[in-house]
Tab-separated table of C-alpha atoms in Angstrom:
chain	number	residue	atom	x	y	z
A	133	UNK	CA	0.343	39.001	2.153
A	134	UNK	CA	2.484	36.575	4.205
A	135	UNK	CA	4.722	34.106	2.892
A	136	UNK	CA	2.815	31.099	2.872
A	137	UNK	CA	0.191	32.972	0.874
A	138	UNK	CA	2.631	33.304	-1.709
A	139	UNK	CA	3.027	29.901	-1.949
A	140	UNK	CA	1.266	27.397	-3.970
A	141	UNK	CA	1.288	23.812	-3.431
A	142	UNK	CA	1.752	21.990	-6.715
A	143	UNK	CA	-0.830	18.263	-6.827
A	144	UNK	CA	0.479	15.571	-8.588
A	145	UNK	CA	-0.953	12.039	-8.427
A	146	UNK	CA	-1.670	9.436	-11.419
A	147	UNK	CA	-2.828	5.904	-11.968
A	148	UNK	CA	-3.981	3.677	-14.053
A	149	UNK	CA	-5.304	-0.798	-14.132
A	150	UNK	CA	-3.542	-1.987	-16.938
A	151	UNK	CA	-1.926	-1.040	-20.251
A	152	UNK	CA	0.793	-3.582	-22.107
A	153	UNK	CA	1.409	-4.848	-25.845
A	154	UNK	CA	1.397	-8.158	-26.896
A	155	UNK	CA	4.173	-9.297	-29.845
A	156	UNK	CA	3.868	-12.490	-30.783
A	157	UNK	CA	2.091	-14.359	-32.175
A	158	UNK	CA	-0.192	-11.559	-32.958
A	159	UNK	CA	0.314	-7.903	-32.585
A	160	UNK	CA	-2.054	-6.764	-29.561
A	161	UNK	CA	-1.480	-3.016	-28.186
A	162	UNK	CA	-3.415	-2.125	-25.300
A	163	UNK	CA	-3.822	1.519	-23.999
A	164	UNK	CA	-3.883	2.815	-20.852
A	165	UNK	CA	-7.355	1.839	-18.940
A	166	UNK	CA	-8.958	3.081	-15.676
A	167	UNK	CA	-6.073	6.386	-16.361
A	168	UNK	CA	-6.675	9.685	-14.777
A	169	UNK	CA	-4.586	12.269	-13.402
A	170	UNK	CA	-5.540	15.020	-10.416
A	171	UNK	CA	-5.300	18.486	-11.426
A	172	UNK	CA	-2.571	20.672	-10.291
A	173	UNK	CA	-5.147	22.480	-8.308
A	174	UNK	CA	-6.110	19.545	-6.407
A	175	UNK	CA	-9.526	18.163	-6.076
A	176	UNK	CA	-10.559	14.392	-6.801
A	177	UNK	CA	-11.194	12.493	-10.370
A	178	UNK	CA	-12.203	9.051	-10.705
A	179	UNK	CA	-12.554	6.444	-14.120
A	180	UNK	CA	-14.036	2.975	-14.333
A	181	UNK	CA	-14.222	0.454	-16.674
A	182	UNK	CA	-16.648	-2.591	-16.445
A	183	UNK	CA	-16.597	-5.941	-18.564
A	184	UNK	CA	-13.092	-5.534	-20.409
A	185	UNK	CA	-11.939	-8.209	-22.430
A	186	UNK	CA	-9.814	-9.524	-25.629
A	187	UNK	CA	-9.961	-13.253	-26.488
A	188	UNK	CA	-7.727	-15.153	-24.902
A	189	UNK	CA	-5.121	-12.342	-23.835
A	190	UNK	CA	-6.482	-10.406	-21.208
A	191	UNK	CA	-9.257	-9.947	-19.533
A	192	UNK	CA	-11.317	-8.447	-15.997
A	193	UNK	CA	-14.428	-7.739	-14.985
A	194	UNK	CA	-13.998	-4.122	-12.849
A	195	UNK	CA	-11.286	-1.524	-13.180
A	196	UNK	CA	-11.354	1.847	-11.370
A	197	UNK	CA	-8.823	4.567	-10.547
A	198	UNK	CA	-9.386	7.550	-7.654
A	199	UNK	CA	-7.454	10.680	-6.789
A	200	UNK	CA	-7.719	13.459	-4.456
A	201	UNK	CA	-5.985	15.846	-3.596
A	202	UNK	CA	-6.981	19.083	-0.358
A	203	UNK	CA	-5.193	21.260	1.971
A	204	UNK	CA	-5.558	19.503	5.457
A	205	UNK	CA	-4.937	22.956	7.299
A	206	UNK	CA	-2.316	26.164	6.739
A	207	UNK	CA	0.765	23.779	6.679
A	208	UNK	CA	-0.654	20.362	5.583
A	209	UNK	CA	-1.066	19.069	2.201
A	210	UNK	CA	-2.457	15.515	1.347
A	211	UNK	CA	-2.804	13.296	-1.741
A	212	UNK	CA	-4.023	10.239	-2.532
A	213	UNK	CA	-4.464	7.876	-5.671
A	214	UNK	CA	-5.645	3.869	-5.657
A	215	UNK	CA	-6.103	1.770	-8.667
A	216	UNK	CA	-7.854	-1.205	-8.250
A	217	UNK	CA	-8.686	-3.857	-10.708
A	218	UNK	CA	-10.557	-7.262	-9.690
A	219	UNK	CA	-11.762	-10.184	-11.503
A	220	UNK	CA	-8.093	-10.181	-13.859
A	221	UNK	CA	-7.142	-13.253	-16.323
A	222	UNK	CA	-3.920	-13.030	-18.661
A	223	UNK	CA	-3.355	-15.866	-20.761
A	224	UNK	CA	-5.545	-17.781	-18.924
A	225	UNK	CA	-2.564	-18.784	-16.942
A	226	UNK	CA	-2.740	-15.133	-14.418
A	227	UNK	CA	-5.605	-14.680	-12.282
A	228	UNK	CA	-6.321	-12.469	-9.450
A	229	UNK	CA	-9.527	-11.831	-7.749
A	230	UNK	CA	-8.373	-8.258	-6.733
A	231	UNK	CA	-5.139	-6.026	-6.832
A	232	UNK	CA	-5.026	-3.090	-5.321
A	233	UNK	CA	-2.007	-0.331	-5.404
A	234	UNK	CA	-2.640	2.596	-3.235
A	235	UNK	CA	-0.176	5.476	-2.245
A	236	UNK	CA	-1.620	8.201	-0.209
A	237	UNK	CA	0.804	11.438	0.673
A	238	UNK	CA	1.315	14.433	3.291
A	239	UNK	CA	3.147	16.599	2.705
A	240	UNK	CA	4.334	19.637	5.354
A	241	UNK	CA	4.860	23.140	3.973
A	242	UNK	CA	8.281	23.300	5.837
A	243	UNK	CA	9.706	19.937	4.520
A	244	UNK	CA	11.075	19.610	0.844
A	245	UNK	CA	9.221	16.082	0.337
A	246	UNK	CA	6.248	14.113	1.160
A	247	UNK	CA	5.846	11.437	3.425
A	248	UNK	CA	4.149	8.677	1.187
A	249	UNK	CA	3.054	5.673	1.919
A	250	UNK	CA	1.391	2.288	0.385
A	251	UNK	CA	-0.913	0.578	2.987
A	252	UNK	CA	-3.617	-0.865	1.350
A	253	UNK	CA	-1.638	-2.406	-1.588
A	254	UNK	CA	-2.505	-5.684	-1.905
A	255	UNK	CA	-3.289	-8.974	-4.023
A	256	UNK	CA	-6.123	-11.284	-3.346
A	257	UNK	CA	-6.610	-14.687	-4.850
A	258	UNK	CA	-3.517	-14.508	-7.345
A	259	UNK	CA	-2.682	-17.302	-8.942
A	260	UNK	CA	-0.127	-19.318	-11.816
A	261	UNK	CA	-1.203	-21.904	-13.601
A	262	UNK	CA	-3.968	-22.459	-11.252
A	263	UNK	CA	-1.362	-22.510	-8.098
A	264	UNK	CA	-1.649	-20.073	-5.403
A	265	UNK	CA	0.901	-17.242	-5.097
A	266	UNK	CA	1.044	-15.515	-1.555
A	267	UNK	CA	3.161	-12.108	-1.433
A	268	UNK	CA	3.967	-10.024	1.766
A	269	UNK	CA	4.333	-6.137	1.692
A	270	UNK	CA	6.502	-4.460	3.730
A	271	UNK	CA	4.591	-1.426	4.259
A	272	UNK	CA	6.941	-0.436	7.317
A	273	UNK	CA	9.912	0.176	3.975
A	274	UNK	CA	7.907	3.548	3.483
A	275	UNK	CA	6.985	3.974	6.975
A	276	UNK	CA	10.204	3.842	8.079
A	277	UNK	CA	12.182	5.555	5.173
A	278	UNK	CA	10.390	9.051	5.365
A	279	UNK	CA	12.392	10.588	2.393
A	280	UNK	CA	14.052	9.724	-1.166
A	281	UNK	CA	17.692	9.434	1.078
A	282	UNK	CA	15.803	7.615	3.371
A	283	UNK	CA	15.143	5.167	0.949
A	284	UNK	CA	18.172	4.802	-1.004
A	285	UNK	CA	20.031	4.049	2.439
A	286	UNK	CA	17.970	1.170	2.615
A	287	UNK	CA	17.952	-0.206	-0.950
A	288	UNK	CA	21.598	0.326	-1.047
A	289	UNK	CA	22.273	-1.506	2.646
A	290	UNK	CA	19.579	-3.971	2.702
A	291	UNK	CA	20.076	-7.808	2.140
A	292	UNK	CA	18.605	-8.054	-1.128
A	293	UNK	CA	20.065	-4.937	-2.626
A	294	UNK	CA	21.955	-7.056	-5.219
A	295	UNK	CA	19.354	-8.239	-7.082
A	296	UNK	CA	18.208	-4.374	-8.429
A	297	UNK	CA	20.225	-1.630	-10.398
A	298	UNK	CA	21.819	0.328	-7.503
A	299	UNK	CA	20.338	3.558	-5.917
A	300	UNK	CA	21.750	7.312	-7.269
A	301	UNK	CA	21.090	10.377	-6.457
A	302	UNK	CA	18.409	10.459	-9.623
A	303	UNK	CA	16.332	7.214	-8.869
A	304	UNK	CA	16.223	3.797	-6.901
A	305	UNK	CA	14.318	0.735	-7.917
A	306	UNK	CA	13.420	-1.319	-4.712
A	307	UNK	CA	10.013	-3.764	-4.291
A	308	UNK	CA	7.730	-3.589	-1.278
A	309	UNK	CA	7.387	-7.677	-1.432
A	310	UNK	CA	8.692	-9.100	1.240
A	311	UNK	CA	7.796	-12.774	0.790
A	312	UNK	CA	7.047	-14.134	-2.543
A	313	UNK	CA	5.758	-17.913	-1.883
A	314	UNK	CA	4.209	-20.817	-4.396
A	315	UNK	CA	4.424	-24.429	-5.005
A	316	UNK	CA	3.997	-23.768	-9.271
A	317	UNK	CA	6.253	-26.403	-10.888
A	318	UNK	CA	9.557	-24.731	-12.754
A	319	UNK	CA	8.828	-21.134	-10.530
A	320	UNK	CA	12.458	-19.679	-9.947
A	321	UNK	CA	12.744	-16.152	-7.757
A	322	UNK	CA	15.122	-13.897	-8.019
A	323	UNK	CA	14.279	-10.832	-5.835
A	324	UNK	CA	11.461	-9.752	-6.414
A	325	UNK	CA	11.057	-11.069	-9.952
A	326	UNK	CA	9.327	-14.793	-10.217
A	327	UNK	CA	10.283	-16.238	-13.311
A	328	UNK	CA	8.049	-18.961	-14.951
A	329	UNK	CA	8.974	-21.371	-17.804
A	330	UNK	CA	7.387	-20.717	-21.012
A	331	UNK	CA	5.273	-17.887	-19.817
A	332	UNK	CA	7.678	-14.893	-18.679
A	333	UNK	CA	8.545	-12.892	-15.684
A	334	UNK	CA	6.348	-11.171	-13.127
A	335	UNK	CA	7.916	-8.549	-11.353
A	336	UNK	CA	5.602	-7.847	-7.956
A	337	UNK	CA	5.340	-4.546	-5.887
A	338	UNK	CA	8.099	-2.554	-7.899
A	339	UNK	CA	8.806	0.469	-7.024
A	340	UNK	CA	10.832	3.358	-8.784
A	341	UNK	CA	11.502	6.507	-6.398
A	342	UNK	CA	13.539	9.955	-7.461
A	343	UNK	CA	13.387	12.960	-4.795
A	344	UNK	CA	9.812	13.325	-3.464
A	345	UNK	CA	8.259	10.814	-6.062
A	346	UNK	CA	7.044	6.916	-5.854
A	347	UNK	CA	5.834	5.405	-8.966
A	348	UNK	CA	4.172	1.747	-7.452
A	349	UNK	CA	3.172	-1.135	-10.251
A	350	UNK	CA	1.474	-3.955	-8.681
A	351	UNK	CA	2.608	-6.524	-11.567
A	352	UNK	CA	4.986	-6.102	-14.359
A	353	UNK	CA	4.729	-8.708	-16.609
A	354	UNK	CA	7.436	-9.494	-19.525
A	355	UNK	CA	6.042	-12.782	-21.291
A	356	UNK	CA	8.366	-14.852	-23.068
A	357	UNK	CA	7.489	-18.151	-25.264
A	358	UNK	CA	5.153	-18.845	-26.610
A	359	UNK	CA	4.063	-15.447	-26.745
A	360	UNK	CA	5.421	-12.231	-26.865
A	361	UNK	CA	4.747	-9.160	-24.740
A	362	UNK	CA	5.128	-6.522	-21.793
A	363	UNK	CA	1.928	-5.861	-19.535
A	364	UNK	CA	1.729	-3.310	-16.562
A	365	UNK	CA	-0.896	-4.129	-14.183
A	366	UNK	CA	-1.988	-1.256	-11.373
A	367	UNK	CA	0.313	1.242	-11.473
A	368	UNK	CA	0.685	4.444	-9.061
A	369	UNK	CA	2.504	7.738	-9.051
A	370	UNK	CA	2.075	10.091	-6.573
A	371	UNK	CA	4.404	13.577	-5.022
A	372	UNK	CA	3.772	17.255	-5.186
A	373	UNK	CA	5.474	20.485	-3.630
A	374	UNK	CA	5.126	24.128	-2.527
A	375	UNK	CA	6.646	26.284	-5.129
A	376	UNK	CA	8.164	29.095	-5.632
């Protein structure tokens, strides 16, 4: 038996549309919806959920989650997982027509990590208060920055490296949004964070990467007054490797 015979690649990718809790003024947990995982073993999985909605919190009309995962040839592994949730209202103050948060993966037997990428990540139609919002993705940040070192070079160099927790050698928290752009009334942006009076933060196109792994979430909401709450909106996690 040769040596690549002896060794098994590992799948790992998860998503899920939207999970959160509201606090105040009522007492609102949500659980995880459109979640599914691939197998170790690879293969493919898909959810969806049609029509979800509580009063005046949240609601959308379509969520759905995908992952795959094959052996492209002797040396080439690929993965893929895409969350995508359309029709979205929070509040009735966040709306979005569509969000989608893709990461897709291949992964050579020789190299330690994956090369993973998140074209196809996007937001259409979202909106504040009624007011457009237009955010940019730099998809060429994972193009260009093929591993975790990669990646923490560029966090730690780039221009806007001050407004996140610095890289380590664990984990770095960087954003693919390039551009964050709207004409709401009050809006202040910091980073990648847009921060709204008396309705909370959004944090767009956060990412969180340790050695081999990207974990993607579209929005990150943490409301403030005059209600209470944390909300995660398309989130993606995606790696794998070759062991022993």
């Amino acid at each position: 038996m040769s040596s690549n015979e002896k060794r098994r690649f590992y799948f790992h990718a998860e998503g899920h549309a939207f999970s959160g809790v509201f606090h105040r003024p009522v007492s609102v947990p949500i659980e995880t919806l459109a979640s599914v995982s691939l197998p170790t073993i690879g293969g493919h999985a898909h959810t969806r959920i049609e029509n979800f909605h509580i009063p005046r919190l949240v609601s959308f009309k379509s969520a759905h989650t995908h992952v795959s995962g094959s052996q492209q040839d002797v040396d080439t592994f690929t993965t893929q997982v895409t969350t995508t949730i359309e029709g979205l209202r929070i509040l009735d103050f966040l709306t979005a027509d569509r969000i989608v948060c893709r990461l897709t993966s291949e992964h050579l037997r020789k190299n330690k990590e994956g090369h993973i990428l998140a074209i196809g990540s996007h937001f259409e139609n979202l909106r504040l208060g009624g007011y457009p919002v237009e955010v940019k993705l730099r998809h060429d940040l994972f193009i260009d920055c093929k591993t975790f070192d990669d990646l923490k070079k560029r966090v730690t160099k780039g221009p806007k490296s001050g407004t996140i927790p610095p890289a380590t050698n664990e984990a770095a928290l960087c954003s693919l949004a390039e551009k964050i752009q709207t004409d709401l009334p009050g809006a202040e942006l910091d980073g990648h964070v847009l921060r709204v009076p008396h309705f909370g933060s959004i944090a767009f196109a956060e990412v969180f990467a340790e050695p081999g792994t990207k974990t993607l979430t579209m929005l990150g909401l943490t409301l403030g007054s005059p209600d209470d709450g944390t909300t995660t909106t398309a989130q993606t996690r995606i790696n794998g490797q070759t062991w022993p």
